[in-house]
Amino acid sequence: MSFKRLLLEALKAGIAGAFVMPIAGMISKPIFSWHVWQYGKKSAEIFVENPSFGLLFAVHLLWSWVAALLLIAFLRKMRADSPVLLGAAVGGIYYFLVNAIALPLYFGDPFPWQQGVPYLAQPLIVLVSFAICVSFMSRRYVLSRES
């Protein structure tokens, strides 16, 4: 697998996924209120006290690219025959390991299940939507067996 090709696939799919996440959040907002993006903002606040919208957007794109890079590399390594289905599962696992456990521990926040269904469901929907989008956008690359 050419690393340059992987980087470009991740950039393409990560940017698409970055735009899918807010849409999934807005669609689920009437059901679950608005409980997303708190860790993107907190990540930016590590470096800048009051981050601008532009910086938040840049952080969002950067995290999306890195997550897409890792997801696509994993899907290629697993030689997934159904990359979108496996991507959705990985998105759910990522949510629980990173957003539901690691980030609350790091920032000293309560776990989502301690705050109620809206704090658990909406970010899960958003991250699984991201993973499905990335997997779908990169499926030809993932399914190609060229190195």
PDB file of C-alpha atoms in Angstrom:
ATOM      1  CA  MET A   1       0.000   0.000   0.000  1.00  0.00           C
ATOM      2  CA  SER A   2       1.468   3.303  -1.051  1.00  0.00           C
ATOM      3  CA  PHE A   3       1.527   5.607   1.958  1.00  0.00           C
ATOM      4  CA  LYS A   4       0.911   8.621  -0.283  1.00  0.00           C
ATOM      5  CA  ARG A   5      -2.202   6.949  -1.716  1.00  0.00           C
ATOM      6  CA  LEU A   6      -3.410   6.142   1.801  1.00  0.00           C
ATOM      7  CA  LEU A   7      -2.907   9.776   2.852  1.00  0.00           C
ATOM      8  CA  LEU A   8      -4.865  11.033  -0.163  1.00  0.00           C
ATOM      9  CA  GLU A   9      -7.702   8.538   0.349  1.00  0.00           C
ATOM     10  CA  ALA A  10      -7.893   9.540   4.008  1.00  0.00           C
ATOM     11  CA  LEU A  11      -7.930  13.229   3.074  1.00  0.00           C
ATOM     12  CA  LYS A  12     -10.765  12.714   0.576  1.00  0.00           C
ATOM     13  CA  ALA A  13     -12.838  10.459   2.817  1.00  0.00           C
ATOM     14  CA  GLY A  14     -11.998  12.371   6.004  1.00  0.00           C
ATOM     15  CA  ILE A  15     -13.180  15.687   4.568  1.00  0.00           C
ATOM     16  CA  ALA A  16     -16.415  14.055   3.375  1.00  0.00           C
ATOM     17  CA  GLY A  17     -16.883  12.503   6.805  1.00  0.00           C
ATOM     18  CA  ALA A  18     -16.149  15.842   8.466  1.00  0.00           C
ATOM     19  CA  PHE A  19     -19.142  17.325   6.649  1.00  0.00           C
ATOM     20  CA  VAL A  20     -21.391  14.322   7.370  1.00  0.00           C
ATOM     21  CA  MET A  21     -20.929  14.580  11.147  1.00  0.00           C
ATOM     22  CA  PRO A  22     -22.633  17.980  11.601  1.00  0.00           C
ATOM     23  CA  ILE A  23     -25.454  16.900   9.298  1.00  0.00           C
ATOM     24  CA  ALA A  24     -26.027  13.741  11.370  1.00  0.00           C
ATOM     25  CA  GLY A  25     -25.891  15.894  14.496  1.00  0.00           C
ATOM     26  CA  MET A  26     -28.444  18.349  13.135  1.00  0.00           C
ATOM     27  CA  ILE A  27     -30.786  15.563  12.017  1.00  0.00           C
ATOM     28  CA  SER A  28     -30.658  13.921  15.451  1.00  0.00           C
ATOM     29  CA  LYS A  29     -30.825  17.240  17.366  1.00  0.00           C
ATOM     30  CA  PRO A  30     -34.650  17.360  17.613  1.00  0.00           C
ATOM     31  CA  ILE A  31     -34.592  13.912  19.217  1.00  0.00           C
ATOM     32  CA  PHE A  32     -31.559  14.210  21.488  1.00  0.00           C
ATOM     33  CA  SER A  33     -30.959  17.969  21.937  1.00  0.00           C
ATOM     34  CA  TRP A  34     -27.368  18.979  21.085  1.00  0.00           C
ATOM     35  CA  HIS A  35     -24.611  17.006  22.783  1.00  0.00           C
ATOM     36  CA  VAL A  36     -21.827  16.891  20.217  1.00  0.00           C
ATOM     37  CA  TRP A  37     -18.537  18.627  19.553  1.00  0.00           C
ATOM     38  CA  GLN A  38     -17.664  19.273  23.185  1.00  0.00           C
ATOM     39  CA  TYR A  39     -14.367  17.373  22.877  1.00  0.00           C
ATOM     40  CA  GLY A  40     -13.348  19.111  19.665  1.00  0.00           C
ATOM     41  CA  LYS A  41     -13.704  22.422  21.476  1.00  0.00           C
ATOM     42  CA  LYS A  42     -11.935  21.119  24.591  1.00  0.00           C
ATOM     43  CA  SER A  43      -9.082  19.781  22.416  1.00  0.00           C
ATOM     44  CA  ALA A  44      -8.592  23.200  20.833  1.00  0.00           C
ATOM     45  CA  GLU A  45      -8.755  24.883  24.261  1.00  0.00           C
ATOM     46  CA  ILE A  46      -5.649  22.935  25.296  1.00  0.00           C
ATOM     47  CA  PHE A  47      -3.703  25.247  22.975  1.00  0.00           C
ATOM     48  CA  VAL A  48      -5.869  28.380  22.750  1.00  0.00           C
ATOM     49  CA  GLU A  49      -7.998  29.785  25.572  1.00  0.00           C
ATOM     50  CA  ASN A  50     -10.919  30.948  23.432  1.00  0.00           C
ATOM     51  CA  PRO A  51     -10.641  29.242  20.012  1.00  0.00           C
ATOM     52  CA  SER A  52     -12.213  30.956  17.024  1.00  0.00           C
ATOM     53  CA  PHE A  53     -14.654  29.219  14.715  1.00  0.00           C
ATOM     54  CA  GLY A  54     -11.871  28.937  12.115  1.00  0.00           C
ATOM     55  CA  LEU A  55      -9.597  27.132  14.561  1.00  0.00           C
ATOM     56  CA  LEU A  56     -12.426  24.832  15.657  1.00  0.00           C
ATOM     57  CA  PHE A  57     -13.123  24.025  12.012  1.00  0.00           C
ATOM     58  CA  ALA A  58      -9.423  23.306  11.392  1.00  0.00           C
ATOM     59  CA  VAL A  59      -9.299  21.011  14.439  1.00  0.00           C
ATOM     60  CA  HIS A  60     -12.446  19.256  13.198  1.00  0.00           C
ATOM     61  CA  LEU A  61     -10.849  18.648   9.781  1.00  0.00           C
ATOM     62  CA  LEU A  62      -7.577  17.491  11.333  1.00  0.00           C
ATOM     63  CA  TRP A  63      -9.273  15.004  13.684  1.00  0.00           C
ATOM     64  CA  SER A  64     -11.442  13.790  10.802  1.00  0.00           C
ATOM     65  CA  TRP A  65      -8.405  13.205   8.595  1.00  0.00           C
ATOM     66  CA  VAL A  66      -6.502  11.346  11.321  1.00  0.00           C
ATOM     67  CA  ALA A  67      -9.539   9.189  12.178  1.00  0.00           C
ATOM     68  CA  ALA A  68     -10.116   8.442   8.474  1.00  0.00           C
ATOM     69  CA  LEU A  69      -6.442   7.531   8.034  1.00  0.00           C
ATOM     70  CA  LEU A  70      -6.600   5.040  10.900  1.00  0.00           C
ATOM     71  CA  LEU A  71      -9.950   3.602   9.796  1.00  0.00           C
ATOM     72  CA  ILE A  72      -8.893   3.115   6.167  1.00  0.00           C
ATOM     73  CA  ALA A  73      -5.565   1.559   7.169  1.00  0.00           C
ATOM     74  CA  PHE A  74      -7.461  -0.822   9.476  1.00  0.00           C
ATOM     75  CA  LEU A  75      -9.997  -1.750   6.793  1.00  0.00           C
ATOM     76  CA  ARG A  76      -7.163  -2.453   4.319  1.00  0.00           C
ATOM     77  CA  LYS A  77      -5.283  -4.526   6.864  1.00  0.00           C
ATOM     78  CA  MET A  78      -8.408  -6.552   7.673  1.00  0.00           C
ATOM     79  CA  ARG A  79      -9.064  -7.039   3.935  1.00  0.00           C
ATOM     80  CA  ALA A  80     -12.707  -6.324   4.671  1.00  0.00           C
ATOM     81  CA  ASP A  81     -15.119  -7.632   2.043  1.00  0.00           C
ATOM     82  CA  SER A  82     -17.828  -5.341   3.439  1.00  0.00           C
ATOM     83  CA  PRO A  83     -15.864  -2.219   4.370  1.00  0.00           C
ATOM     84  CA  VAL A  84     -18.963  -0.111   5.044  1.00  0.00           C
ATOM     85  CA  LEU A  85     -20.406  -2.631   7.505  1.00  0.00           C
ATOM     86  CA  LEU A  86     -17.069  -3.131   9.246  1.00  0.00           C
ATOM     87  CA  GLY A  87     -16.534   0.647   9.208  1.00  0.00           C
ATOM     88  CA  ALA A  88     -19.862   1.186  10.986  1.00  0.00           C
ATOM     89  CA  ALA A  89     -18.866  -1.341  13.652  1.00  0.00           C
ATOM     90  CA  VAL A  90     -15.459   0.288  14.077  1.00  0.00           C
ATOM     91  CA  GLY A  91     -17.171   3.694  14.371  1.00  0.00           C
ATOM     92  CA  GLY A  92     -19.244   2.381  17.263  1.00  0.00           C
ATOM     93  CA  ILE A  93     -16.228   0.832  18.953  1.00  0.00           C
ATOM     94  CA  TYR A  94     -14.251   4.067  18.444  1.00  0.00           C
ATOM     95  CA  TYR A  95     -17.076   6.033  20.054  1.00  0.00           C
ATOM     96  CA  PHE A  96     -17.092   3.857  23.165  1.00  0.00           C
ATOM     97  CA  LEU A  97     -13.313   3.632  23.570  1.00  0.00           C
ATOM     98  CA  VAL A  98     -12.416   7.230  22.723  1.00  0.00           C
ATOM     99  CA  ASN A  99     -15.431   9.510  23.183  1.00  0.00           C
ATOM    100  CA  ALA A 100     -17.244   7.624  25.934  1.00  0.00           C
ATOM    101  CA  ILE A 101     -14.261   6.479  28.025  1.00  0.00           C
ATOM    102  CA  ALA A 102     -10.864   8.021  27.187  1.00  0.00           C
ATOM    103  CA  LEU A 103     -11.908  11.649  26.629  1.00  0.00           C
ATOM    104  CA  PRO A 104     -14.179  11.877  29.702  1.00  0.00           C
ATOM    105  CA  LEU A 105     -11.342  10.418  31.784  1.00  0.00           C
ATOM    106  CA  TYR A 106      -8.812  12.862  30.314  1.00  0.00           C
ATOM    107  CA  PHE A 107     -11.021  15.940  30.743  1.00  0.00           C
ATOM    108  CA  GLY A 108     -12.554  14.854  34.064  1.00  0.00           C
ATOM    109  CA  ASP A 109     -16.089  14.697  32.673  1.00  0.00           C
ATOM    110  CA  PRO A 110     -18.829  12.251  33.630  1.00  0.00           C
ATOM    111  CA  PHE A 111     -19.274   9.293  31.317  1.00  0.00           C
ATOM    112  CA  PRO A 112     -22.103   9.650  28.766  1.00  0.00           C
ATOM    113  CA  TRP A 113     -24.168   6.845  30.309  1.00  0.00           C
ATOM    114  CA  GLN A 114     -24.139   8.797  33.596  1.00  0.00           C
ATOM    115  CA  GLN A 115     -25.688  11.809  31.842  1.00  0.00           C
ATOM    116  CA  GLY A 116     -28.531  10.077  30.043  1.00  0.00           C
ATOM    117  CA  VAL A 117     -29.514   8.800  26.622  1.00  0.00           C
ATOM    118  CA  PRO A 118     -29.004  12.093  24.696  1.00  0.00           C
ATOM    119  CA  TYR A 119     -25.344  12.225  25.747  1.00  0.00           C
ATOM    120  CA  LEU A 120     -24.889   8.616  24.715  1.00  0.00           C
ATOM    121  CA  ALA A 121     -26.965   8.340  21.543  1.00  0.00           C
ATOM    122  CA  GLN A 122     -26.299  11.507  19.566  1.00  0.00           C
ATOM    123  CA  PRO A 123     -22.471  11.342  19.525  1.00  0.00           C
ATOM    124  CA  LEU A 124     -22.734   7.622  18.721  1.00  0.00           C
ATOM    125  CA  ILE A 125     -24.968   8.409  15.729  1.00  0.00           C
ATOM    126  CA  VAL A 126     -22.558  11.128  14.598  1.00  0.00           C
ATOM    127  CA  LEU A 127     -19.429   8.951  14.827  1.00  0.00           C
ATOM    128  CA  VAL A 128     -21.023   5.909  13.204  1.00  0.00           C
ATOM    129  CA  SER A 129     -22.240   8.207  10.392  1.00  0.00           C
ATOM    130  CA  PHE A 130     -18.670   9.463   9.977  1.00  0.00           C
ATOM    131  CA  ALA A 131     -17.293   5.908   9.837  1.00  0.00           C
ATOM    132  CA  ILE A 132     -19.926   4.810   7.312  1.00  0.00           C
ATOM    133  CA  CYS A 133     -19.132   7.814   5.112  1.00  0.00           C
ATOM    134  CA  VAL A 134     -15.363   7.247   5.274  1.00  0.00           C
ATOM    135  CA  SER A 135     -15.778   3.528   4.574  1.00  0.00           C
ATOM    136  CA  PHE A 136     -18.122   4.207   1.668  1.00  0.00           C
ATOM    137  CA  MET A 137     -15.881   6.900   0.158  1.00  0.00           C
ATOM    138  CA  SER A 138     -12.797   4.674   0.360  1.00  0.00           C
ATOM    139  CA  ARG A 139     -14.402   1.324  -0.493  1.00  0.00           C
ATOM    140  CA  ARG A 140     -12.741   0.981  -3.929  1.00  0.00           C
ATOM    141  CA  TYR A 141      -9.345   1.636  -2.407  1.00  0.00           C
ATOM    142  CA  VAL A 142     -10.026  -0.702   0.532  1.00  0.00           C
ATOM    143  CA  LEU A 143     -11.257  -3.487  -1.758  1.00  0.00           C
ATOM    144  CA  SER A 144      -8.383  -3.133  -4.240  1.00  0.00           C
ATOM    145  CA  ARG A 145      -5.721  -5.664  -3.410  1.00  0.00           C
ATOM    146  CA  GLU A 146      -2.862  -3.662  -4.893  1.00  0.00           C
ATOM    147  CA  SER A 147      -0.077  -2.770  -2.508  1.00  0.00           C
TER     148      SER A 147
END
